[in-house]
Amino acid sequence: TCHPADNNYTIDPEYIERLPYYDPLFVAEFVPALSENFEKPELMHKAGLILENTNGFDDLANNYTMRSVPHLLAMPTSIMGPSSAGDDGAMSSGHIHRTGWSGDGSPVSSIIDPDDPDRMVVSDGSIRSFSVGAVIQHFPKTLNRIPGKDFRLPTEHELDAMEAFMFSLGRQQEFDDFTTITLNNARAEKGRKNYMGEGLPVGSLNCNACHFNGGANNNPDFVFPITITPDTNAESTNRSFAPRVEEIMDQLGDILAQEYALGYFATQLPFDDGFGTNTNLYNVPTVIEAADTGAFFHSNQKKTVEDMISFYAANRLLRDGTVLSPLVPLSSLQEDNIAAFVRILNADENGRQAIELLEYATELSGSKRWLNIRLAKSEIRDALRVLRKGRLHFAYFGDARPLFRRALHDLWFGNLYYAIDSIEKARAAMINR
């Protein structure tokens, strides 16, 4: 419901608008027991925000946060614990995985399964326990949330299956080394260099420091200022950061809260402090999949890749009137260069996924074959949309966009191998490896 396959396993206001009125996403609008304090329908429809009780269920009317839906792509590369984790993969904090926007695991305590009293579901911060937390948060019949009555805990087999499915989506390994690739689009190639820090003051924060090779882990060789992220050994590779985006004045969620009398005295939404820890630290999503999985940040504060990059390069006016200097000292032209780079990275990954799906389809028959073809078409259309919005790779017949369109034409006639060849040529037209 919140992570549909045909929308890159996330939702946004445009996608929500296309859903029928009886879609399960709108359960709070037609089930009386969930009509209050389960969702904020206005914020869901207009901002794509979902209500989360990250600090527990003791004060539903006041103690909640409104968060965007993160995509589920490339999770094996993006949620593992830092390199200082022990042999069992657990971090010093006790969390196995960095799930959720705060990166500190499921907030749900360990719980006994009433259908199997000898079974206790342990909250260890893993993707499995996060799935349990999602069931308790989003699947109850009433807000009493009584196990066995208002919801059923997933079985071990179901947790195994969900974990395997989520870990299978998207990239299974890190992207190519950004120092060994070049881009054929001159603006995007300059953006790659700007992303790595070229043209920025020596020692300043750059994109590659926090999103190493476009992923969700930081550059292990970069020395971070203490004001950006804690200087602890437990955060050596998969750090959390404090861009303070939740404190920005006049963001959409707060404006809607005022309009519909939500939140604190109808002036702003409850402050999102990251599972009640008061750290205001948030985990890093991947850049490779960014351009077609917006809006951006944990409350959908920014709509486009260009807006997202601009946030880091602009002064930040906070709710309390404080003005913070830019995190990354980029010029407006450098912002455009990096946006072009990020869009091409995304289109390239769309192409890779489309090829993978079509290769699966060649070995299948019936509905499974056509499902893979349909999802491959969705990836190709994503690539075309991402490139079109950046006015990239459209100049001549052998360029990426004409080749992606050729692949759709090939699929219309059932020519899977021709489509794969067209997509491979499209990827080569964008990136030299």
Short mmCIF file of C-alpha atoms in Angstrom, two decimals:
data_model
loop_
_atom_site.label_atom_id
_atom_site.label_comp_id
_atom_site.label_asym_id
_atom_site.label_seq_id
_atom_site.Cartn_x
_atom_site.Cartn_y
_atom_site.Cartn_z
CA THR A 1 0.00 0.00 0.00
CA CYS A 2 2.76 2.46 0.92
CA HIS A 3 5.56 0.82 -1.09
CA PRO A 4 3.98 -0.04 -4.49
CA ALA A 5 6.20 -1.70 -7.08
CA ASP A 6 4.94 0.51 -9.90
CA ASN A 7 6.09 3.68 -8.13
CA ASN A 8 9.61 2.67 -7.06
CA TYR A 9 8.32 1.26 -3.77
CA THR A 10 7.31 4.65 -2.40
CA ILE A 11 4.37 7.06 -2.67
CA ASP A 12 4.04 10.77 -3.36
CA PRO A 13 1.07 13.16 -3.72
CA GLU A 14 0.89 12.64 -7.50
CA TYR A 15 0.67 8.87 -7.07
CA ILE A 16 -1.84 9.18 -4.23
CA GLU A 17 -4.05 11.37 -6.42
CA ARG A 18 -4.44 8.53 -8.93
CA LEU A 19 -5.67 6.00 -6.35
CA PRO A 20 -9.39 5.12 -6.05
CA TYR A 21 -11.20 6.48 -3.01
CA TYR A 22 -11.51 2.99 -1.51
CA ASP A 23 -7.77 2.23 -1.59
CA PRO A 24 -6.51 0.81 1.74
CA LEU A 25 -4.19 3.82 2.06
CA PHE A 26 -7.28 5.85 2.95
CA VAL A 27 -8.50 3.51 5.69
CA ALA A 28 -8.67 6.36 8.22
CA GLU A 29 -11.23 8.05 5.98
CA PHE A 30 -13.76 5.20 5.97
CA VAL A 31 -13.14 3.16 9.15
CA PRO A 32 -14.64 5.02 12.16
CA ALA A 33 -12.32 3.35 14.70
CA LEU A 34 -9.32 4.86 12.88
CA SER A 35 -10.79 8.27 12.07
CA GLU A 36 -8.68 10.17 14.62
CA ASN A 37 -4.97 9.97 15.46
CA PHE A 38 -4.27 7.18 12.98
CA GLU A 39 -3.48 9.38 9.96
CA LYS A 40 -3.74 13.03 8.99
CA PRO A 41 -5.56 12.70 5.64
CA GLU A 42 -4.89 16.27 4.53
CA LEU A 43 -1.15 15.82 5.00
CA MET A 44 -1.24 12.44 3.29
CA HIS A 45 -3.06 13.72 0.20
CA LYS A 46 -1.27 17.05 -0.17
CA ALA A 47 2.22 16.25 1.11
CA GLY A 48 2.53 12.45 0.95
CA LEU A 49 3.14 12.22 4.70
CA ILE A 50 2.30 9.24 6.92
CA LEU A 51 1.71 9.45 10.67
CA GLU A 52 4.29 7.65 12.81
CA ASN A 53 4.24 7.24 16.60
CA THR A 54 8.01 6.86 16.80
CA ASN A 55 8.10 7.61 20.53
CA GLY A 56 5.38 5.11 21.46
CA PHE A 57 1.59 5.07 21.61
CA ASP A 58 0.99 6.73 24.99
CA ASP A 59 -0.17 10.14 23.66
CA LEU A 60 -1.60 9.65 20.19
CA ALA A 61 -3.06 13.15 19.91
CA ASN A 62 0.22 14.97 20.50
CA ASN A 63 3.17 12.58 20.35
CA TYR A 64 3.56 11.75 16.67
CA THR A 65 5.65 12.67 13.64
CA MET A 66 4.73 13.00 9.97
CA ARG A 67 7.17 11.25 7.67
CA SER A 68 7.55 10.51 4.00
CA VAL A 69 7.69 6.93 2.72
CA PRO A 70 11.27 5.81 1.97
CA HIS A 71 11.76 3.62 -1.08
CA LEU A 72 12.94 0.02 -0.63
CA LEU A 73 15.59 -0.04 -3.36
CA ALA A 74 19.22 -1.06 -2.79
CA MET A 75 18.63 -1.82 0.88
CA PRO A 76 21.59 -4.23 1.16
CA THR A 77 23.85 -1.27 0.39
CA SER A 78 22.11 1.34 2.53
CA ILE A 79 21.06 0.05 5.94
CA MET A 80 23.95 -2.06 7.21
CA GLY A 81 25.60 -1.04 10.47
CA PRO A 82 28.88 0.90 10.56
CA SER A 83 32.20 -0.86 10.00
CA SER A 84 32.87 -0.94 13.74
CA ALA A 85 30.05 -3.45 14.15
CA GLY A 86 30.87 -6.69 15.89
CA ASP A 87 31.16 -10.10 14.27
CA ASP A 88 27.38 -10.53 14.43
CA GLY A 89 26.83 -7.29 12.50
CA ALA A 90 25.35 -5.45 15.47
CA MET A 91 26.34 -1.86 16.15
CA SER A 92 27.50 -0.66 19.52
CA SER A 93 24.02 0.77 20.05
CA GLY A 94 22.53 -2.71 19.69
CA HIS A 95 20.84 -2.05 16.34
CA ILE A 96 21.66 -4.52 13.61
CA HIS A 97 20.32 -2.39 10.75
CA ARG A 98 19.83 1.32 10.19
CA THR A 99 16.15 1.30 9.30
CA GLY A 100 13.77 4.23 9.06
CA TRP A 101 14.64 7.87 8.57
CA SER A 102 16.35 8.06 11.95
CA GLY A 103 18.47 5.02 11.24
CA ASP A 104 18.06 3.66 14.76
CA GLY A 105 15.79 0.72 14.18
CA SER A 106 12.24 -0.15 15.09
CA PRO A 107 10.91 1.79 18.10
CA VAL A 108 8.68 -1.12 19.13
CA SER A 109 9.66 -3.05 22.24
CA SER A 110 9.96 -6.83 22.24
CA ILE A 111 6.54 -8.42 22.26
CA ILE A 112 5.10 -11.86 23.08
CA ASP A 113 3.00 -13.41 20.34
CA PRO A 114 -0.45 -14.15 21.87
CA ASP A 115 -1.01 -16.81 19.21
CA ASP A 116 2.19 -18.55 20.32
CA PRO A 117 3.00 -17.67 23.98
CA ASP A 118 6.38 -19.40 23.74
CA ARG A 119 7.44 -17.02 20.97
CA MET A 120 8.82 -13.56 21.68
CA VAL A 121 9.42 -11.17 18.79
CA VAL A 122 12.62 -9.32 19.68
CA SER A 123 13.18 -5.69 18.75
CA ASP A 124 16.84 -5.62 17.72
CA GLY A 125 16.73 -2.83 15.14
CA SER A 126 16.79 -5.29 12.25
CA ILE A 127 14.66 -5.06 9.14
CA ARG A 128 12.63 -7.93 10.62
CA SER A 129 11.76 -6.05 13.79
CA PHE A 130 11.08 -2.94 11.72
CA SER A 131 8.50 -4.98 9.80
CA VAL A 132 6.87 -5.94 13.10
CA GLY A 133 6.78 -2.27 14.07
CA ALA A 134 5.14 -1.43 10.74
CA VAL A 135 2.38 -3.99 11.37
CA ILE A 136 1.65 -2.56 14.82
CA GLN A 137 1.75 1.03 13.52
CA HIS A 138 -0.19 0.67 10.28
CA PHE A 139 -2.28 -2.52 10.36
CA PRO A 140 -4.47 -2.36 13.53
CA LYS A 141 -8.27 -2.58 13.50
CA THR A 142 -8.47 -0.10 16.39
CA LEU A 143 -6.05 2.24 18.12
CA ASN A 144 -6.02 0.03 21.21
CA ARG A 145 -3.41 -2.00 19.31
CA ILE A 146 -3.96 -5.15 21.37
CA PRO A 147 -1.85 -8.04 19.98
CA GLY A 148 -3.98 -10.88 18.70
CA LYS A 149 -7.10 -8.71 18.67
CA ASP A 150 -6.30 -5.51 16.78
CA PHE A 151 -3.50 -6.98 14.71
CA ARG A 152 -1.75 -10.30 14.12
CA LEU A 153 2.00 -10.48 14.49
CA PRO A 154 3.78 -11.82 11.39
CA THR A 155 5.09 -15.36 11.70
CA GLU A 156 8.80 -16.17 11.48
CA HIS A 157 8.20 -17.53 7.99
CA GLU A 158 6.50 -14.28 6.92
CA LEU A 159 9.30 -12.20 8.40
CA ASP A 160 11.83 -14.34 6.51
CA ALA A 161 9.90 -13.83 3.29
CA MET A 162 9.49 -10.07 3.72
CA GLU A 163 13.16 -9.67 4.57
CA ALA A 164 14.22 -11.69 1.51
CA PHE A 165 11.88 -9.69 -0.74
CA MET A 166 13.01 -6.29 0.51
CA PHE A 167 16.69 -7.19 0.28
CA SER A 168 16.18 -8.42 -3.30
CA LEU A 169 15.01 -5.06 -4.67
CA GLY A 170 17.31 -2.86 -6.71
CA ARG A 171 21.10 -2.82 -6.54
CA GLN A 172 22.81 -5.56 -4.58
CA GLN A 173 26.21 -3.87 -4.53
CA GLU A 174 27.76 -0.43 -4.46
CA PHE A 175 27.89 1.67 -7.63
CA ASP A 176 31.03 2.08 -9.74
CA ASP A 177 33.88 4.12 -8.32
CA PHE A 178 33.16 7.74 -9.23
CA THR A 179 36.86 8.30 -9.91
CA THR A 180 36.92 5.71 -12.71
CA ILE A 181 33.81 6.65 -14.68
CA THR A 182 33.19 9.62 -16.99
CA LEU A 183 29.94 10.99 -18.34
CA ASN A 184 29.36 11.85 -21.97
CA ASN A 185 27.24 14.87 -21.15
CA ALA A 186 29.68 17.73 -20.48
CA ARG A 187 27.50 19.39 -17.84
CA ALA A 188 26.98 16.12 -15.98
CA GLU A 189 30.69 15.28 -16.19
CA LYS A 190 31.45 18.64 -14.59
CA GLY A 191 28.79 17.79 -12.02
CA ARG A 192 30.60 14.56 -11.19
CA LYS A 193 33.72 16.57 -10.41
CA ASN A 194 31.77 19.15 -8.40
CA TYR A 195 30.13 16.27 -6.50
CA MET A 196 33.61 15.03 -5.56
CA GLY A 197 34.65 18.51 -4.36
CA GLU A 198 36.34 20.03 -7.40
CA GLY A 199 35.74 23.78 -7.50
CA LEU A 200 34.90 23.96 -3.79
CA PRO A 201 37.05 25.54 -1.06
CA VAL A 202 39.71 23.16 0.27
CA GLY A 203 38.46 21.14 3.23
CA SER A 204 34.78 22.05 2.76
CA LEU A 205 32.00 19.49 2.91
CA ASN A 206 31.13 17.95 -0.45
CA CYS A 207 28.45 15.58 -1.72
CA ASN A 208 30.78 12.59 -1.86
CA ALA A 209 31.63 12.93 1.84
CA CYS A 210 28.15 11.87 2.95
CA HIS A 211 27.03 9.93 -0.16
CA PHE A 212 30.21 8.05 -1.07
CA ASN A 213 30.04 6.92 -4.73
CA GLY A 214 26.38 7.92 -4.71
CA GLY A 215 25.45 5.47 -1.99
CA ALA A 216 24.19 5.77 1.58
CA ASN A 217 27.55 5.44 3.33
CA ASN A 218 30.04 8.20 4.02
CA ASN A 219 33.57 8.61 2.69
CA PRO A 220 35.73 6.87 5.31
CA ASP A 221 38.65 9.22 4.55
CA PHE A 222 36.73 12.47 5.04
CA VAL A 223 37.14 14.31 8.35
CA PHE A 224 33.70 15.57 9.34
CA PRO A 225 33.07 18.65 11.49
CA ILE A 226 31.57 17.72 14.87
CA THR A 227 28.63 20.02 14.09
CA ILE A 228 27.64 17.82 11.15
CA THR A 229 27.86 14.35 12.65
CA PRO A 230 29.10 12.83 15.91
CA ASP A 231 32.78 11.96 15.99
CA THR A 232 32.43 8.42 17.33
CA ASN A 233 34.00 5.15 16.33
CA ALA A 234 30.52 3.61 16.16
CA GLU A 235 29.73 5.86 13.18
CA SER A 236 32.74 5.19 10.98
CA THR A 237 30.98 4.34 7.71
CA ASN A 238 27.17 4.54 7.89
CA ARG A 239 26.88 7.80 9.76
CA SER A 240 23.79 9.80 10.58
CA PHE A 241 23.77 13.56 9.98
CA ALA A 242 22.00 16.65 11.26
CA PRO A 243 21.06 18.92 8.32
CA ARG A 244 18.29 20.34 10.57
CA VAL A 245 15.83 20.22 7.72
CA GLU A 246 12.99 19.48 10.17
CA GLU A 247 13.51 22.94 11.68
CA ILE A 248 13.12 24.91 8.44
CA MET A 249 10.55 27.71 8.56
CA ASP A 250 7.46 27.70 6.33
CA GLN A 251 7.71 24.14 5.08
CA LEU A 252 4.65 22.53 3.53
CA GLY A 253 3.78 20.27 6.48
CA ASP A 254 3.64 23.20 8.90
CA ILE A 255 1.60 25.31 6.47
CA LEU A 256 -0.94 22.51 6.10
CA ALA A 257 -0.96 21.99 9.87
CA GLN A 258 -1.97 25.62 10.30
CA GLU A 259 -4.63 25.35 7.60
CA TYR A 260 -6.23 22.23 9.04
CA ALA A 261 -5.60 22.89 12.75
CA LEU A 262 -3.20 20.01 13.28
CA GLY A 263 -0.25 19.72 15.60
CA TYR A 264 0.81 22.07 18.37
CA PHE A 265 -1.86 24.73 18.81
CA ALA A 266 -2.41 24.64 15.04
CA THR A 267 0.88 26.42 14.40
CA GLN A 268 3.32 23.67 13.43
CA LEU A 269 3.74 19.92 13.44
CA PRO A 270 5.32 18.16 16.42
CA PHE A 271 9.08 18.34 16.25
CA ASP A 272 10.63 15.24 14.68
CA ASP A 273 13.51 14.41 17.00
CA GLY A 274 14.39 10.96 15.71
CA PHE A 275 12.71 8.32 17.87
CA GLY A 276 12.75 10.56 20.92
CA THR A 277 16.51 10.69 21.24
CA ASN A 278 16.77 14.48 20.82
CA THR A 279 19.74 13.97 18.52
CA ASN A 280 17.99 15.26 15.38
CA LEU A 281 20.18 12.89 13.39
CA TYR A 282 18.91 11.24 10.24
CA ASN A 283 20.21 8.38 8.16
CA VAL A 284 21.53 8.92 4.63
CA PRO A 285 19.51 7.66 1.63
CA THR A 286 21.20 6.69 -1.61
CA VAL A 287 21.77 9.24 -4.40
CA ILE A 288 21.72 6.71 -7.26
CA GLU A 289 17.96 6.12 -6.88
CA ALA A 290 17.10 9.68 -5.86
CA ALA A 291 15.79 11.42 -8.99
CA ASP A 292 12.70 9.24 -9.45
CA THR A 293 11.92 8.53 -5.78
CA GLY A 294 11.20 12.08 -4.55
CA ALA A 295 9.97 14.12 -2.87
CA PHE A 296 13.02 14.51 -0.63
CA PHE A 297 13.99 14.44 3.03
CA HIS A 298 12.06 12.75 5.80
CA SER A 299 9.05 15.07 5.51
CA ASN A 300 9.02 15.60 1.74
CA GLN A 301 10.30 19.15 2.18
CA LYS A 302 11.78 19.35 -1.33
CA LYS A 303 10.10 18.27 -4.57
CA THR A 304 12.88 17.88 -7.15
CA VAL A 305 16.53 16.88 -7.30
CA GLU A 306 17.40 20.48 -8.08
CA ASP A 307 15.50 21.68 -4.98
CA MET A 308 17.20 19.08 -2.83
CA ILE A 309 20.71 20.06 -3.94
CA SER A 310 19.87 23.74 -3.55
CA PHE A 311 18.93 23.14 0.09
CA TYR A 312 22.50 22.16 0.92
CA ALA A 313 23.93 25.19 -0.87
CA ALA A 314 21.59 27.83 0.58
CA ASN A 315 21.20 29.58 3.91
CA ARG A 316 18.72 27.76 6.17
CA LEU A 317 16.14 29.90 7.98
CA LEU A 318 14.92 27.97 11.01
CA ARG A 319 11.61 28.19 12.86
CA ASP A 320 13.25 30.14 15.70
CA GLY A 321 14.63 32.78 13.33
CA THR A 322 18.19 31.45 13.29
CA VAL A 323 19.95 31.61 9.93
CA LEU A 324 22.46 28.81 9.27
CA SER A 325 25.13 29.01 6.60
CA PRO A 326 25.17 26.55 3.66
CA LEU A 327 26.36 23.01 4.34
CA VAL A 328 28.06 22.69 0.93
CA PRO A 329 29.42 25.89 -0.70
CA LEU A 330 28.12 25.38 -4.25
CA SER A 331 27.41 28.04 -6.85
CA SER A 332 24.07 27.95 -8.67
CA LEU A 333 25.78 26.59 -11.79
CA GLN A 334 27.49 23.85 -9.79
CA GLU A 335 24.09 22.91 -8.36
CA ASP A 336 22.78 22.49 -11.92
CA ASN A 337 25.82 20.42 -12.89
CA ILE A 338 25.38 18.06 -9.94
CA ALA A 339 21.66 17.73 -10.63
CA ALA A 340 22.45 16.65 -14.20
CA PHE A 341 24.95 14.13 -12.85
CA VAL A 342 22.46 12.72 -10.34
CA ARG A 343 19.73 12.43 -12.97
CA ILE A 344 21.97 10.45 -15.29
CA LEU A 345 23.02 8.15 -12.46
CA ASN A 346 19.35 7.43 -11.82
CA ALA A 347 18.53 6.85 -15.49
CA ASP A 348 21.49 4.46 -15.73
CA GLU A 349 20.17 2.49 -12.74
CA ASN A 350 16.70 2.44 -14.30
CA GLY A 351 18.29 0.90 -17.37
CA ARG A 352 20.19 -1.67 -15.32
CA GLN A 353 17.02 -2.73 -13.51
CA ALA A 354 15.05 -2.90 -16.76
CA ILE A 355 17.67 -5.21 -18.28
CA GLU A 356 17.60 -7.42 -15.19
CA LEU A 357 13.81 -7.67 -15.30
CA LEU A 358 13.80 -8.48 -19.02
CA GLU A 359 16.47 -11.13 -18.58
CA TYR A 360 14.24 -12.71 -15.93
CA ALA A 361 11.29 -12.44 -18.33
CA THR A 362 13.10 -14.40 -21.05
CA GLU A 363 13.18 -17.40 -18.70
CA LEU A 364 9.54 -17.12 -17.60
CA SER A 365 6.11 -17.61 -19.12
CA GLY A 366 2.57 -16.49 -18.52
CA SER A 367 1.72 -13.84 -15.94
CA LYS A 368 5.20 -13.83 -14.38
CA ARG A 369 6.76 -13.06 -17.74
CA TRP A 370 4.38 -10.17 -18.37
CA LEU A 371 4.79 -8.83 -14.83
CA ASN A 372 8.54 -8.51 -15.36
CA ILE A 373 7.99 -6.87 -18.74
CA ARG A 374 5.51 -4.40 -17.22
CA LEU A 375 7.95 -3.46 -14.45
CA ALA A 376 10.77 -3.12 -17.00
CA LYS A 377 8.62 -0.71 -19.01
CA SER A 378 8.05 1.28 -15.82
CA GLU A 379 11.81 1.55 -15.30
CA ILE A 380 12.34 2.70 -18.89
CA ARG A 381 9.64 5.36 -18.53
CA ASP A 382 11.27 6.48 -15.27
CA ALA A 383 14.57 6.90 -17.12
CA LEU A 384 12.91 8.92 -19.86
CA ARG A 385 11.10 11.15 -17.35
CA VAL A 386 14.25 11.73 -15.27
CA LEU A 387 16.28 12.70 -18.33
CA ARG A 388 13.52 14.79 -19.89
CA LYS A 389 13.08 16.93 -16.76
CA GLY A 390 16.81 17.64 -16.84
CA ARG A 391 16.84 18.23 -20.63
CA LEU A 392 19.51 15.56 -20.99
CA HIS A 393 20.53 13.12 -23.77
CA PHE A 394 18.01 13.96 -26.48
CA ALA A 395 20.21 15.44 -29.22
CA TYR A 396 20.40 12.68 -31.84
CA PHE A 397 19.08 9.22 -32.70
CA GLY A 398 21.88 7.32 -30.98
CA ASP A 399 21.46 9.22 -27.72
CA ALA A 400 20.00 7.73 -24.55
CA ARG A 401 16.44 9.03 -24.74
CA PRO A 402 15.82 7.88 -28.34
CA LEU A 403 17.33 4.51 -27.42
CA PHE A 404 15.09 4.13 -24.38
CA ARG A 405 12.08 4.96 -26.57
CA ARG A 406 13.34 2.35 -29.05
CA ALA A 407 13.36 -0.19 -26.23
CA LEU A 408 9.69 0.54 -25.46
CA HIS A 409 8.94 0.07 -29.16
CA ASP A 410 10.79 -3.25 -29.12
CA LEU A 411 8.77 -4.41 -26.11
CA TRP A 412 5.51 -3.42 -27.79
CA PHE A 413 6.29 -6.08 -30.39
CA GLY A 414 7.61 -8.57 -27.83
CA ASN A 415 11.25 -8.28 -28.90
CA LEU A 416 12.89 -8.66 -25.49
CA TYR A 417 16.43 -9.22 -26.73
CA TYR A 418 16.26 -6.18 -29.04
CA ALA A 419 14.96 -4.13 -26.10
CA ILE A 420 17.85 -5.27 -23.90
CA ASP A 421 20.30 -4.28 -26.64
CA SER A 422 18.71 -0.82 -26.97
CA ILE A 423 18.89 -0.26 -23.21
CA GLU A 424 22.54 -1.34 -23.06
CA LYS A 425 23.34 1.17 -25.79
CA ALA A 426 21.41 3.87 -23.89
CA ARG A 427 23.49 3.24 -20.78
CA ALA A 428 26.70 3.38 -22.82
CA ALA A 429 25.58 6.68 -24.34
CA MET A 430 25.42 8.18 -20.83
CA ILE A 431 28.35 6.71 -18.87
CA ASN A 432 31.80 5.45 -19.86
CA ARG A 433 32.93 2.63 -17.61
#
